[in-house]
mmCIF file of C-alpha atoms and ligand atoms in Angstrom:
data_model
loop_
_atom_site.group_PDB
_atom_site.id
_atom_site.type_symbol
_atom_site.label_atom_id
_atom_site.label_comp_id
_atom_site.label_asym_id
_atom_site.label_seq_id
_atom_site.Cartn_x
_atom_site.Cartn_y
_atom_site.Cartn_z
ATOM 1 C CA MET P 27 23.106 -56.049 -36.107
ATOM 2 C CA THR P 28 20.313 -57.363 -38.305
ATOM 3 C CA ASP P 29 21.057 -60.681 -39.978
ATOM 4 C CA GLU P 30 20.855 -59.837 -43.713
ATOM 5 C CA LEU P 31 19.151 -62.902 -45.187
ATOM 6 C CA PHE P 32 19.098 -61.389 -48.700
ATOM 7 C CA LYS P 33 22.891 -61.499 -48.848
ATOM 8 C CA ASP P 34 23.062 -65.287 -48.470
ATOM 9 C CA ASP P 35 19.974 -66.083 -50.496
ATOM 10 C CA ALA P 36 18.278 -63.482 -52.681
ATOM 11 C CA TYR P 37 15.344 -65.846 -53.220
ATOM 12 C CA VAL P 38 14.056 -65.893 -49.633
ATOM 13 C CA SER P 39 10.794 -63.977 -49.620
ATOM 14 C CA GLU P 40 8.932 -65.552 -46.678
ATOM 15 C CA PHE P 41 10.500 -65.907 -43.250
ATOM 16 C CA GLU P 42 9.828 -65.852 -39.540
ATOM 17 C CA ALA P 43 11.572 -63.257 -37.405
ATOM 18 C CA GLU P 44 11.693 -61.786 -33.943
ATOM 19 C CA ILE P 45 11.034 -58.131 -33.289
ATOM 20 C CA THR P 46 14.209 -56.771 -31.711
ATOM 21 C CA SER P 47 13.260 -53.100 -31.359
ATOM 22 C CA VAL P 48 10.273 -50.816 -31.824
ATOM 23 C CA ASP P 49 10.409 -47.053 -32.307
ATOM 24 C CA GLY P 50 7.069 -45.574 -33.352
ATOM 25 C CA ASP P 51 6.280 -46.828 -36.860
ATOM 26 C CA TYR P 52 9.743 -48.350 -37.180
ATOM 27 C CA VAL P 53 10.721 -51.886 -36.172
ATOM 28 C CA THR P 54 13.873 -53.959 -36.472
ATOM 29 C CA LEU P 55 14.029 -57.729 -36.790
ATOM 30 C CA GLY P 56 16.634 -60.309 -35.739
ATOM 31 C CA GLY P 57 17.004 -61.244 -39.383
ATOM 32 C CA THR P 58 15.374 -59.866 -42.518
ATOM 33 C CA ALA P 59 14.990 -60.642 -46.189
ATOM 34 C CA PHE P 60 13.804 -57.075 -46.855
ATOM 35 C CA TYR P 61 16.485 -55.287 -48.903
ATOM 36 C CA PRO P 62 16.920 -51.719 -47.607
ATOM 37 C CA GLY P 63 17.868 -50.394 -51.040
ATOM 38 C CA GLY P 64 21.316 -49.557 -52.373
ATOM 39 C CA GLY P 65 23.401 -49.716 -55.519
ATOM 40 C CA GLY P 66 20.639 -47.764 -57.261
ATOM 41 C CA GLN P 67 17.999 -50.372 -56.406
ATOM 42 C CA VAL P 68 15.005 -49.122 -54.404
ATOM 43 C CA CYS P 69 14.048 -50.851 -51.144
ATOM 44 C CA ASP P 70 11.645 -53.754 -50.820
ATOM 45 C CA THR P 71 8.072 -53.550 -49.584
ATOM 46 C CA GLY P 72 5.813 -56.314 -48.290
ATOM 47 C CA ILE P 73 4.077 -57.471 -45.112
ATOM 48 C CA ILE P 74 5.249 -58.072 -41.536
ATOM 49 C CA GLY P 75 2.828 -59.825 -39.159
ATOM 50 C CA GLY P 76 -0.102 -58.922 -41.404
ATOM 51 C CA VAL P 77 0.831 -55.211 -41.560
ATOM 52 C CA LYS P 78 2.161 -53.422 -44.652
ATOM 53 C CA VAL P 79 5.850 -52.486 -44.802
ATOM 54 C CA VAL P 80 6.010 -49.197 -46.718
ATOM 55 C CA GLU P 81 9.725 -48.481 -46.458
ATOM 56 C CA VAL P 82 12.920 -50.257 -45.466
ATOM 57 C CA LYS P 83 16.163 -48.432 -44.780
ATOM 58 C CA GLU P 84 19.527 -48.791 -43.143
ATOM 59 C CA ALA P 85 20.194 -46.785 -39.971
ATOM 60 C CA ASP P 86 23.222 -47.213 -37.703
ATOM 61 C CA GLY P 87 24.024 -50.645 -39.109
ATOM 62 C CA GLU P 88 20.481 -51.912 -38.544
ATOM 63 C CA ILE P 89 17.792 -52.528 -41.130
ATOM 64 C CA VAL P 90 14.708 -50.599 -40.122
ATOM 65 C CA HIS P 91 11.203 -51.402 -41.419
ATOM 66 C CA LYS P 92 8.530 -48.705 -41.492
ATOM 67 C CA VAL P 93 5.261 -50.429 -40.585
ATOM 68 C CA PRO P 94 2.616 -47.731 -39.918
ATOM 69 C CA GLY P 95 -0.200 -48.850 -37.613
ATOM 70 C CA HIS P 96 1.600 -51.935 -36.193
ATOM 71 C CA ARG P 97 1.106 -53.133 -32.613
ATOM 72 C CA PHE P 98 4.261 -55.209 -32.254
ATOM 73 C CA SER P 99 6.328 -55.505 -29.096
ATOM 74 C CA VAL P 100 9.945 -56.515 -28.695
ATOM 75 C CA GLY P 101 10.177 -60.325 -28.555
ATOM 76 C CA ASP P 102 7.134 -60.983 -30.787
ATOM 77 C CA ARG P 103 7.765 -63.688 -33.380
ATOM 78 C CA ILE P 104 6.051 -62.811 -36.624
ATOM 79 C CA TRP P 105 5.671 -64.094 -40.176
ATOM 80 C CA CYS P 106 7.148 -61.783 -42.837
ATOM 81 C CA SER P 107 6.748 -61.712 -46.566
ATOM 82 C CA VAL P 108 8.550 -59.581 -49.135
ATOM 83 C CA ASP P 109 6.479 -58.457 -52.161
ATOM 84 C CA TRP P 110 8.192 -61.018 -54.362
ATOM 85 C CA ASP P 111 6.971 -59.944 -57.818
ATOM 86 C CA ARG P 112 8.263 -56.455 -57.131
ATOM 87 C CA ARG P 113 11.597 -57.617 -55.701
ATOM 88 C CA TYR P 114 12.185 -60.179 -58.477
ATOM 89 C CA ASP P 115 11.600 -57.437 -61.072
ATOM 90 C CA LEU P 116 14.239 -55.282 -59.319
ATOM 91 C CA MET P 117 16.732 -58.181 -59.179
ATOM 92 C CA LYS P 118 16.281 -58.823 -62.894
ATOM 93 C CA GLY P 119 16.544 -55.111 -63.662
ATOM 94 C CA HIS P 120 19.743 -54.770 -61.699
ATOM 95 C CA THR P 121 21.381 -57.748 -63.400
ATOM 96 C CA ALA P 122 20.250 -56.477 -66.814
ATOM 97 C CA GLU P 123 21.878 -53.125 -66.101
ATOM 98 C CA HIS P 124 25.245 -54.888 -65.583
ATOM 99 C CA LEU P 125 24.951 -56.562 -68.993
ATOM 100 C CA LEU P 126 23.945 -53.376 -70.752
ATOM 101 C CA PHE P 127 26.680 -51.232 -69.269
ATOM 102 C CA ASN P 128 29.298 -53.942 -69.818
ATOM 103 C CA SER P 129 28.851 -53.661 -73.582
ATOM 104 C CA LEU P 130 28.448 -49.876 -73.627
ATOM 105 C CA HIS P 131 31.672 -49.544 -71.663
ATOM 106 C CA ARG P 132 33.604 -51.910 -73.921
ATOM 107 C CA GLN P 133 32.512 -49.825 -76.915
ATOM 108 C CA ASP P 134 33.385 -46.560 -75.187
ATOM 109 C CA PRO P 135 35.963 -47.127 -72.409
ATOM 110 C CA GLU P 136 35.740 -43.450 -71.398
ATOM 111 C CA LEU P 137 32.062 -43.869 -70.513
ATOM 112 C CA ASN P 138 31.285 -43.667 -66.790
ATOM 113 C CA ILE P 139 28.159 -44.432 -64.800
ATOM 114 C CA VAL P 140 26.920 -41.413 -62.853
ATOM 115 C CA LYS P 141 23.839 -43.050 -61.356
ATOM 116 C CA ILE P 142 21.798 -46.224 -61.532
ATOM 117 C CA PHE P 143 18.084 -46.263 -60.776
ATOM 118 C CA ILE P 144 16.153 -49.511 -60.557
ATOM 119 C CA SER P 145 12.524 -49.264 -59.469
ATOM 120 C CA PRO P 146 9.341 -51.056 -60.538
ATOM 121 C CA GLU P 147 8.218 -47.983 -62.510
ATOM 122 C CA SER P 148 11.463 -47.004 -64.147
ATOM 123 C CA LYS P 149 14.886 -48.461 -64.766
ATOM 124 C CA TYR P 150 17.743 -46.373 -66.087
ATOM 125 C CA VAL P 151 21.422 -45.683 -65.939
ATOM 126 C CA ILE P 152 22.874 -42.182 -66.219
ATOM 127 C CA VAL P 153 26.160 -42.088 -68.118
ATOM 128 C CA ASP P 154 28.443 -39.069 -68.223
ATOM 129 C CA ARG P 155 28.448 -38.598 -71.995
ATOM 130 C CA ASP P 156 26.148 -39.156 -74.916
ATOM 131 C CA ILE P 157 26.345 -42.464 -76.691
ATOM 132 C CA GLY P 158 24.929 -43.185 -80.154
ATOM 133 C CA TRP P 159 22.033 -45.513 -80.924
ATOM 134 C CA ASP P 160 24.399 -47.662 -82.979
ATOM 135 C CA LYS P 161 26.366 -48.494 -79.808
ATOM 136 C CA ILE P 162 23.179 -48.882 -77.730
ATOM 137 C CA SER P 163 21.856 -51.313 -80.319
ATOM 138 C CA VAL P 164 25.059 -53.393 -80.084
ATOM 139 C CA ALA P 165 24.736 -53.380 -76.271
ATOM 140 C CA VAL P 166 21.087 -54.481 -76.347
ATOM 141 C CA ARG P 167 21.890 -57.319 -78.756
ATOM 142 C CA PHE P 168 24.836 -58.398 -76.602
ATOM 143 C CA ALA P 169 22.775 -58.337 -73.390
ATOM 144 C CA ASN P 170 19.973 -60.371 -74.975
ATOM 145 C CA LYS P 171 22.509 -62.891 -76.264
ATOM 146 C CA VAL P 172 23.946 -63.333 -72.756
ATOM 147 C CA ILE P 173 20.392 -63.671 -71.391
ATOM 148 C CA LEU P 174 19.623 -66.438 -73.911
ATOM 149 C CA GLU P 175 22.944 -68.232 -73.305
ATOM 150 C CA ASN P 176 22.076 -68.339 -69.597
ATOM 151 C CA HIS P 177 25.232 -67.389 -67.715
ATOM 152 C CA SER P 178 25.401 -67.846 -63.953
ATOM 153 C CA VAL P 179 25.568 -64.834 -61.642
ATOM 154 C CA ARG P 180 27.589 -65.041 -58.434
ATOM 155 C CA ARG P 181 28.077 -62.626 -55.587
ATOM 156 C CA SER P 182 31.312 -62.604 -53.576
ATOM 157 C CA VAL P 183 33.250 -60.368 -51.280
ATOM 158 C CA MET P 184 36.668 -59.065 -52.253
ATOM 159 C CA SER P 185 39.241 -57.230 -50.201
ATOM 160 C CA LYS P 186 40.176 -53.765 -51.363
ATOM 161 C CA ASP P 187 43.804 -54.965 -51.506
ATOM 162 C CA ASP P 188 43.053 -58.043 -53.639
ATOM 163 C CA PRO P 189 45.298 -57.960 -56.760
ATOM 164 C CA ASP P 190 42.306 -59.062 -58.869
ATOM 165 C CA ILE P 191 40.534 -55.825 -57.968
ATOM 166 C CA SER P 192 41.893 -54.273 -61.180
ATOM 167 C CA LYS P 193 39.657 -56.635 -63.211
ATOM 168 C CA ILE P 194 36.525 -55.106 -61.716
ATOM 169 C CA ARG P 195 34.561 -52.218 -63.095
ATOM 170 C CA VAL P 196 35.006 -50.103 -59.992
ATOM 171 C CA LYS P 197 36.263 -46.719 -58.983
ATOM 172 C CA LEU P 198 38.529 -47.323 -56.013
ATOM 173 C CA ASP P 199 38.363 -43.771 -54.708
ATOM 174 C CA ARG P 200 34.615 -44.222 -54.287
ATOM 175 C CA ILE P 201 34.955 -47.316 -52.092
ATOM 176 C CA GLU P 202 35.247 -46.596 -48.409
ATOM 177 C CA GLU P 203 34.896 -50.087 -46.933
ATOM 178 C CA ASP P 204 37.805 -52.566 -46.870
ATOM 179 C CA GLU P 205 35.609 -55.282 -48.356
ATOM 180 C CA ILE P 206 33.793 -54.890 -51.613
ATOM 181 C CA SER P 207 30.699 -56.761 -52.695
ATOM 182 C CA VAL P 208 31.392 -58.090 -56.178
ATOM 183 C CA VAL P 209 28.956 -59.493 -58.722
ATOM 184 C CA GLU P 210 30.301 -61.830 -61.376
ATOM 185 C CA ILE P 211 28.352 -62.758 -64.484
ATOM 186 C CA GLU P 212 30.154 -65.875 -65.699
ATOM 187 C CA ASP P 213 32.638 -65.109 -68.515
ATOM 188 C CA VAL P 214 31.048 -61.710 -69.092
ATOM 189 C CA ASP P 215 31.286 -59.159 -66.327
ATOM 190 C CA LEU P 216 32.785 -58.428 -62.951
ATOM 191 C CA ALA P 217 31.430 -55.403 -61.130
ATOM 192 C CA ALA P 218 31.368 -53.961 -57.653
ATOM 193 C CA CYS P 219 27.735 -53.773 -56.608
ATOM 194 C CA CYS P 220 25.774 -54.083 -53.397
ATOM 195 C CA GLY P 221 22.410 -54.621 -55.130
ATOM 196 C CA ILE P 222 20.472 -57.873 -55.359
ATOM 197 C CA HIS P 223 20.732 -59.929 -58.534
ATOM 198 C CA VAL P 224 19.300 -63.076 -60.107
ATOM 199 C CA MET P 225 21.253 -66.368 -60.148
ATOM 200 C CA GLU P 226 21.065 -66.940 -63.894
ATOM 201 C CA THR P 227 20.821 -64.432 -66.733
ATOM 202 C CA GLU P 228 18.007 -66.428 -68.392
ATOM 203 C CA GLU P 229 15.671 -65.228 -65.631
ATOM 204 C CA ILE P 230 15.774 -61.676 -67.059
ATOM 205 C CA GLY P 231 13.882 -62.867 -70.157
ATOM 206 C CA ALA P 232 14.791 -59.915 -72.384
ATOM 207 C CA ILE P 233 16.080 -56.353 -72.287
ATOM 208 C CA PHE P 234 15.198 -53.383 -74.469
ATOM 209 C CA VAL P 235 16.414 -49.775 -74.339
ATOM 210 C CA SER P 236 13.223 -47.770 -74.702
ATOM 211 C CA LYS P 237 14.514 -44.200 -74.615
ATOM 212 C CA LYS P 238 17.482 -41.912 -74.126
ATOM 213 C CA THR P 239 16.949 -38.534 -72.479
ATOM 214 C CA SER P 240 19.107 -35.706 -71.222
ATOM 215 C CA ALA P 241 20.080 -35.756 -67.546
ATOM 216 C CA GLY P 242 21.249 -32.137 -67.716
ATOM 217 C CA ARG P 243 24.754 -31.611 -66.448
ATOM 218 C CA ASP P 244 24.979 -35.252 -65.303
ATOM 219 C CA GLY P 245 24.893 -36.575 -68.858
ATOM 220 C CA VAL P 246 22.402 -38.905 -70.477
ATOM 221 C CA GLU P 247 19.727 -41.229 -69.069
ATOM 222 C CA ILE P 248 19.444 -44.589 -70.803
ATOM 223 C CA HIS P 249 16.091 -46.145 -69.912
ATOM 224 C CA PHE P 250 15.453 -49.849 -70.318
ATOM 225 C CA GLU P 251 12.742 -52.430 -69.786
ATOM 226 C CA ILE P 252 13.096 -56.111 -68.990
ATOM 227 C CA GLY P 253 11.107 -59.303 -69.488
ATOM 228 C CA GLU P 254 7.590 -59.033 -70.886
ATOM 229 C CA LYS P 255 7.661 -55.240 -70.658
ATOM 230 C CA ALA P 256 10.782 -55.203 -72.880
ATOM 231 C CA VAL P 257 9.047 -57.348 -75.496
ATOM 232 C CA ASP P 258 5.819 -55.288 -75.321
ATOM 233 C CA GLU P 259 7.633 -51.976 -75.515
ATOM 234 C CA SER P 260 9.856 -53.026 -78.427
ATOM 235 C CA MET P 261 6.865 -54.358 -80.380
ATOM 236 C CA SER P 262 4.744 -51.299 -79.787
ATOM 237 C CA LEU P 263 7.606 -48.986 -80.775
ATOM 238 C CA ALA P 264 8.322 -51.037 -83.880
ATOM 239 C CA THR P 265 4.648 -50.862 -84.862
ATOM 240 C CA SER P 266 4.540 -47.064 -84.382
ATOM 241 C CA CYS P 267 7.709 -46.706 -86.454
ATOM 242 C CA LEU P 268 6.298 -48.880 -89.255
ATOM 243 C CA SER P 269 3.091 -46.874 -89.243
ATOM 244 C CA ILE P 270 5.044 -43.600 -89.466
ATOM 245 C CA ILE P 271 7.234 -45.009 -92.258
ATOM 246 C CA ASP P 272 4.068 -46.028 -94.107
ATOM 247 C CA GLY P 273 2.547 -42.567 -93.575
ATOM 248 C CA LEU P 274 5.665 -40.994 -95.063
ATOM 249 C CA GLY P 275 5.356 -43.224 -98.116
ATOM 250 C CA SER P 276 8.756 -44.763 -97.402
ATOM 251 C CA LYS P 277 10.091 -48.270 -96.704
ATOM 252 C CA PRO P 278 11.891 -49.462 -93.527
ATOM 253 C CA SER P 279 15.098 -49.935 -95.541
ATOM 254 C CA ASP P 280 14.878 -46.370 -96.931
ATOM 255 C CA ILE P 281 13.591 -44.483 -93.896
ATOM 256 C CA GLU P 282 16.898 -42.951 -92.773
ATOM 257 C CA ARG P 283 17.461 -41.539 -96.261
ATOM 258 C CA THR P 284 13.824 -40.352 -96.461
ATOM 259 C CA ILE P 285 14.095 -38.471 -93.144
ATOM 260 C CA SER P 286 17.442 -36.975 -94.099
ATOM 261 C CA ASN P 287 15.984 -35.755 -97.418
ATOM 262 C CA MET P 288 12.928 -34.327 -95.639
ATOM 263 C CA LYS P 289 15.113 -32.439 -93.182
ATOM 264 C CA HIS P 290 17.134 -31.090 -96.047
ATOM 265 C CA GLU P 291 13.997 -30.006 -97.925
ATOM 266 C CA LEU P 292 12.527 -28.392 -94.819
ATOM 267 C CA GLU P 293 15.692 -26.385 -94.222
ATOM 268 C CA SER P 294 15.750 -25.241 -97.817
ATOM 269 C CA CYS P 295 12.024 -24.278 -97.703
ATOM 270 C CA LYS P 296 12.633 -22.271 -94.535
ATOM 271 C CA ARG P 297 15.544 -20.497 -96.158
ATOM 272 C CA MET P 298 13.523 -19.702 -99.278
ATOM 273 C CA LEU P 299 10.593 -18.434 -97.238
ATOM 274 C CA LYS P 300 12.898 -16.203 -95.231
ATOM 275 C CA GLU P 301 14.499 -14.770 -98.369
ATOM 276 C CA SER P 302 11.125 -14.158 -99.983
ATOM 277 C CA THR P 303 9.778 -12.445 -96.831
ATOM 278 C CA ILE P 304 12.861 -10.218 -96.719
ATOM 279 C CA SER P 305 12.418 -9.231 -100.351
ATOM 280 C CA MET P 306 8.666 -8.605 -99.846
ATOM 281 C CA ILE P 307 9.404 -6.273 -96.941
ATOM 282 C CA ARG P 308 12.058 -4.465 -98.979
ATOM 283 C CA THR P 309 9.616 -3.763 -101.798
ATOM 284 C CA LEU P 310 6.796 -2.591 -99.490
ATOM 285 C CA LYS P 311 5.275 0.715 -100.594
ATOM 286 C CA PRO P 312 4.676 3.064 -97.670
ATOM 287 C CA VAL P 313 1.486 5.017 -97.034
ATOM 288 C CA ASN P 314 2.289 8.633 -96.306
ATOM 289 C CA ILE P 315 0.318 9.965 -93.355
ATOM 290 C CA ARG P 316 0.844 13.688 -92.766
ATOM 291 C CA GLY P 317 4.455 13.522 -94.004
ATOM 292 C CA ILE P 318 5.381 10.270 -92.212
ATOM 293 C CA ASP P 319 5.958 7.024 -94.144
ATOM 294 C CA VAL P 320 4.039 4.082 -92.654
ATOM 295 C CA TYR P 321 5.049 0.565 -93.779
ATOM 296 C CA ALA P 322 2.420 -2.066 -93.068
ATOM 297 C CA GLY P 323 2.088 -5.681 -94.106
ATOM 298 C CA ILE P 324 1.068 -9.250 -93.283
ATOM 299 C CA PHE P 325 3.686 -11.938 -93.916
ATOM 300 C CA HIS P 326 3.451 -15.706 -93.738
ATOM 301 C CA THR P 327 6.358 -16.327 -91.410
ATOM 302 C CA SER P 328 6.953 -17.262 -87.798
ATOM 303 C CA ASP P 329 10.537 -16.007 -88.057
ATOM 304 C CA ARG P 330 10.242 -13.010 -85.777
ATOM 305 C CA SER P 331 13.836 -11.868 -86.406
ATOM 306 C CA VAL P 332 13.178 -11.087 -90.088
ATOM 307 C CA LEU P 333 10.281 -8.795 -89.149
ATOM 308 C CA THR P 334 12.133 -7.247 -86.207
ATOM 309 C CA ASP P 335 15.223 -6.397 -88.284
ATOM 310 C CA ALA P 336 13.136 -4.731 -90.997
ATOM 311 C CA ALA P 337 10.947 -2.818 -88.508
ATOM 312 C CA GLU P 338 14.056 -1.519 -86.717
ATOM 313 C CA ARG P 339 15.498 -0.318 -90.034
ATOM 314 C CA TYR P 340 12.332 1.618 -90.954
ATOM 315 C CA LYS P 341 12.264 3.101 -87.465
ATOM 316 C CA GLU P 342 15.862 4.346 -87.843
ATOM 317 C CA ASP P 343 14.747 6.179 -91.017
ATOM 318 C CA GLY P 344 12.045 8.028 -89.048
ATOM 319 C CA ALA P 345 9.224 5.898 -90.458
ATOM 320 C CA VAL P 346 6.599 3.719 -88.779
ATOM 321 C CA ALA P 347 6.348 -0.058 -89.355
ATOM 322 C CA ALA P 348 3.376 -2.277 -88.482
ATOM 323 C CA PHE P 349 4.031 -5.936 -89.311
ATOM 324 C CA ILE P 350 2.085 -9.106 -88.700
ATOM 325 C CA GLY P 351 3.721 -12.507 -89.017
ATOM 326 C CA VAL P 352 1.360 -15.453 -89.529
ATOM 327 C CA GLY P 353 2.448 -18.825 -88.173
ATOM 328 C CA ASP P 354 0.581 -21.085 -85.723
ATOM 329 C CA ASN P 355 -0.483 -17.783 -84.177
ATOM 330 C CA LEU P 356 0.047 -14.110 -84.994
ATOM 331 C CA THR P 357 3.170 -12.132 -84.186
ATOM 332 C CA VAL P 358 2.466 -8.399 -84.183
ATOM 333 C CA LEU P 359 5.264 -5.805 -84.322
ATOM 334 C CA LEU P 360 5.099 -2.056 -84.184
ATOM 335 C CA ALA P 361 8.119 0.281 -84.507
ATOM 336 C CA SER P 362 8.123 4.039 -84.832
ATOM 337 C CA GLY P 363 10.751 6.677 -85.570
ATOM 338 C CA ASP P 364 8.198 9.375 -84.673
ATOM 339 C CA LYS P 365 7.641 10.075 -80.981
ATOM 340 C CA ARG P 366 3.928 10.801 -81.476
ATOM 341 C CA VAL P 367 3.238 7.098 -82.057
ATOM 342 C CA ASP P 368 3.435 5.290 -78.692
ATOM 343 C CA CYS P 369 4.016 1.708 -79.838
ATOM 344 C CA LYS P 370 3.756 0.174 -76.370
ATOM 345 C CA LYS P 371 0.391 1.790 -75.644
ATOM 346 C CA LEU P 372 -1.020 1.197 -79.108
ATOM 347 C CA ILE P 373 -0.030 -2.448 -79.305
ATOM 348 C CA SER P 374 -1.284 -3.376 -75.840
ATOM 349 C CA GLU P 375 -4.617 -1.581 -76.398
ATOM 350 C CA THR P 376 -5.131 -3.063 -79.859
ATOM 351 C CA LEU P 377 -4.112 -6.633 -79.061
ATOM 352 C CA SER P 378 -6.212 -6.816 -75.900
ATOM 353 C CA GLU P 379 -9.276 -6.153 -78.097
ATOM 354 C CA PHE P 380 -8.422 -9.350 -80.020
ATOM 355 C CA GLY P 381 -7.681 -11.533 -77.008
ATOM 356 C CA GLY P 382 -3.920 -11.072 -77.309
ATOM 357 C CA ARG P 383 -1.168 -9.395 -75.324
ATOM 358 C CA GLY P 384 1.722 -7.185 -76.110
ATOM 359 C CA GLY P 385 4.345 -4.902 -74.609
ATOM 360 C CA GLY P 386 7.662 -3.203 -75.171
ATOM 361 C CA LYS P 387 8.915 0.347 -75.405
ATOM 362 C CA PRO P 388 7.348 3.512 -76.870
ATOM 363 C CA ASP P 389 9.447 3.174 -80.044
ATOM 364 C CA PHE P 390 9.231 -0.618 -80.404
ATOM 365 C CA ALA P 391 6.613 -3.057 -79.157
ATOM 366 C CA GLN P 392 5.461 -6.541 -79.998
ATOM 367 C CA GLY P 393 2.880 -9.098 -79.022
ATOM 368 C CA GLY P 394 0.853 -12.098 -80.073
ATOM 369 C CA VAL P 395 -2.694 -13.129 -80.860
ATOM 370 C CA ALA P 396 -3.824 -16.779 -81.029
ATOM 371 C CA ASP P 397 -6.585 -16.348 -83.623
ATOM 372 C CA THR P 398 -4.843 -16.041 -87.002
ATOM 373 C CA ALA P 399 -8.133 -15.118 -88.751
ATOM 374 C CA MET P 400 -7.930 -11.700 -87.060
ATOM 375 C CA LYS P 401 -4.824 -10.574 -88.980
ATOM 376 C CA GLU P 402 -6.489 -8.067 -91.349
ATOM 377 C CA ARG P 403 -8.656 -6.557 -88.618
ATOM 378 C CA ILE P 404 -5.663 -6.141 -86.299
ATOM 379 C CA LEU P 405 -3.621 -4.389 -88.994
ATOM 380 C CA GLU P 406 -6.580 -2.125 -89.826
ATOM 381 C CA SER P 407 -6.986 -1.222 -86.177
ATOM 382 C CA LEU P 408 -3.246 -0.505 -85.800
ATOM 383 C CA MET P 409 -3.326 1.736 -88.875
ATOM 384 C CA LYS P 410 -6.237 3.705 -87.439
ATOM 385 C CA GLY P 411 -4.313 4.152 -84.190
ATOM 386 C CA ILE P 412 -1.204 5.335 -86.066
ATOM 387 C CA GLU P 413 -3.229 7.759 -88.133
ATOM 388 C CA HIS P 414 -4.913 9.121 -85.014
ATOM 389 C CA SER P 415 -1.511 9.631 -83.301
ATOM 390 C CA LEU P 416 0.085 11.525 -86.204
HETATM 391 ZN ZN1 LIG K 518 24.146 -54.627 -59.435
#
């Protein structure tokens, strides 16, 4: 079995080792400081005997290094070096995650971790339920306080039967081994974790939650940054927010009220626009073409349902309706209660002339055109088509 140097000392990055087996691109060493990944932390990379290590993994109790292009033989003694900047970033990220979740969990004891992901590019924890920014903010402040206070971090091994096991954040049914690797952040947190951590919280520098996104059925992803990246990200976000607040003519202390008022106003404008479109459609005067009423109009709305409902109603009465809704692009609807007007054919022919597309059924068809300036010409063309059909 490979001697796992990273377990005794996470700070060993350069070491000498003997090649104990070679299998194509893969080699094993007598002892290694390369972490094969685990606990959500991705594996290390680096150099072995001057050749790049692109992947490290665990296979049959051995730690296997993928070293494409190597020419090693069993028994060779070689100098190895883990990409330390990368590994140190992962160690800090992993420790920071413990601090963050500790506070989130204390605020919401029902909250569970679904997955942890710690890589150089992205660091996040997936939790099984949504959690508000108020709680996240408390957690970030708590974690930064613990970072500043500089608590020590210690790794130990605990038996599954140890009575103290109940103090650990751990799901026993998930643990298969008899011994559990436990990480203790002095006076703050005790968690089961097989990842690699720093020795003192001060090393993390800072932590900042940069975004929260949906993880689908799994729950919610809480992304965070550490160290300089955390400071950079928080400053750049704060600057964007201040610029937006300024653009809205508000003040940081008033912004939540300003946004809430704007949302309210927007909803009420939408409602008013909808009501006015409905009343405009109701008062439309039809053109009578050879005994058939044809209702046609252009409306400033992107609410397709208002137009659809009205067109369906006119169709039921045996009339024809040709409506255009103007939003970011044009919505074109055609409905007919008279079989002579083939809506599907007419709409697809007409809209293709204007660079748009449409489809549907003979009695009801719809489509869209990107160029809103074409609205009058499209309606004119549809009217000609209707007239020709009747
Ligand atoms: Zn950990």
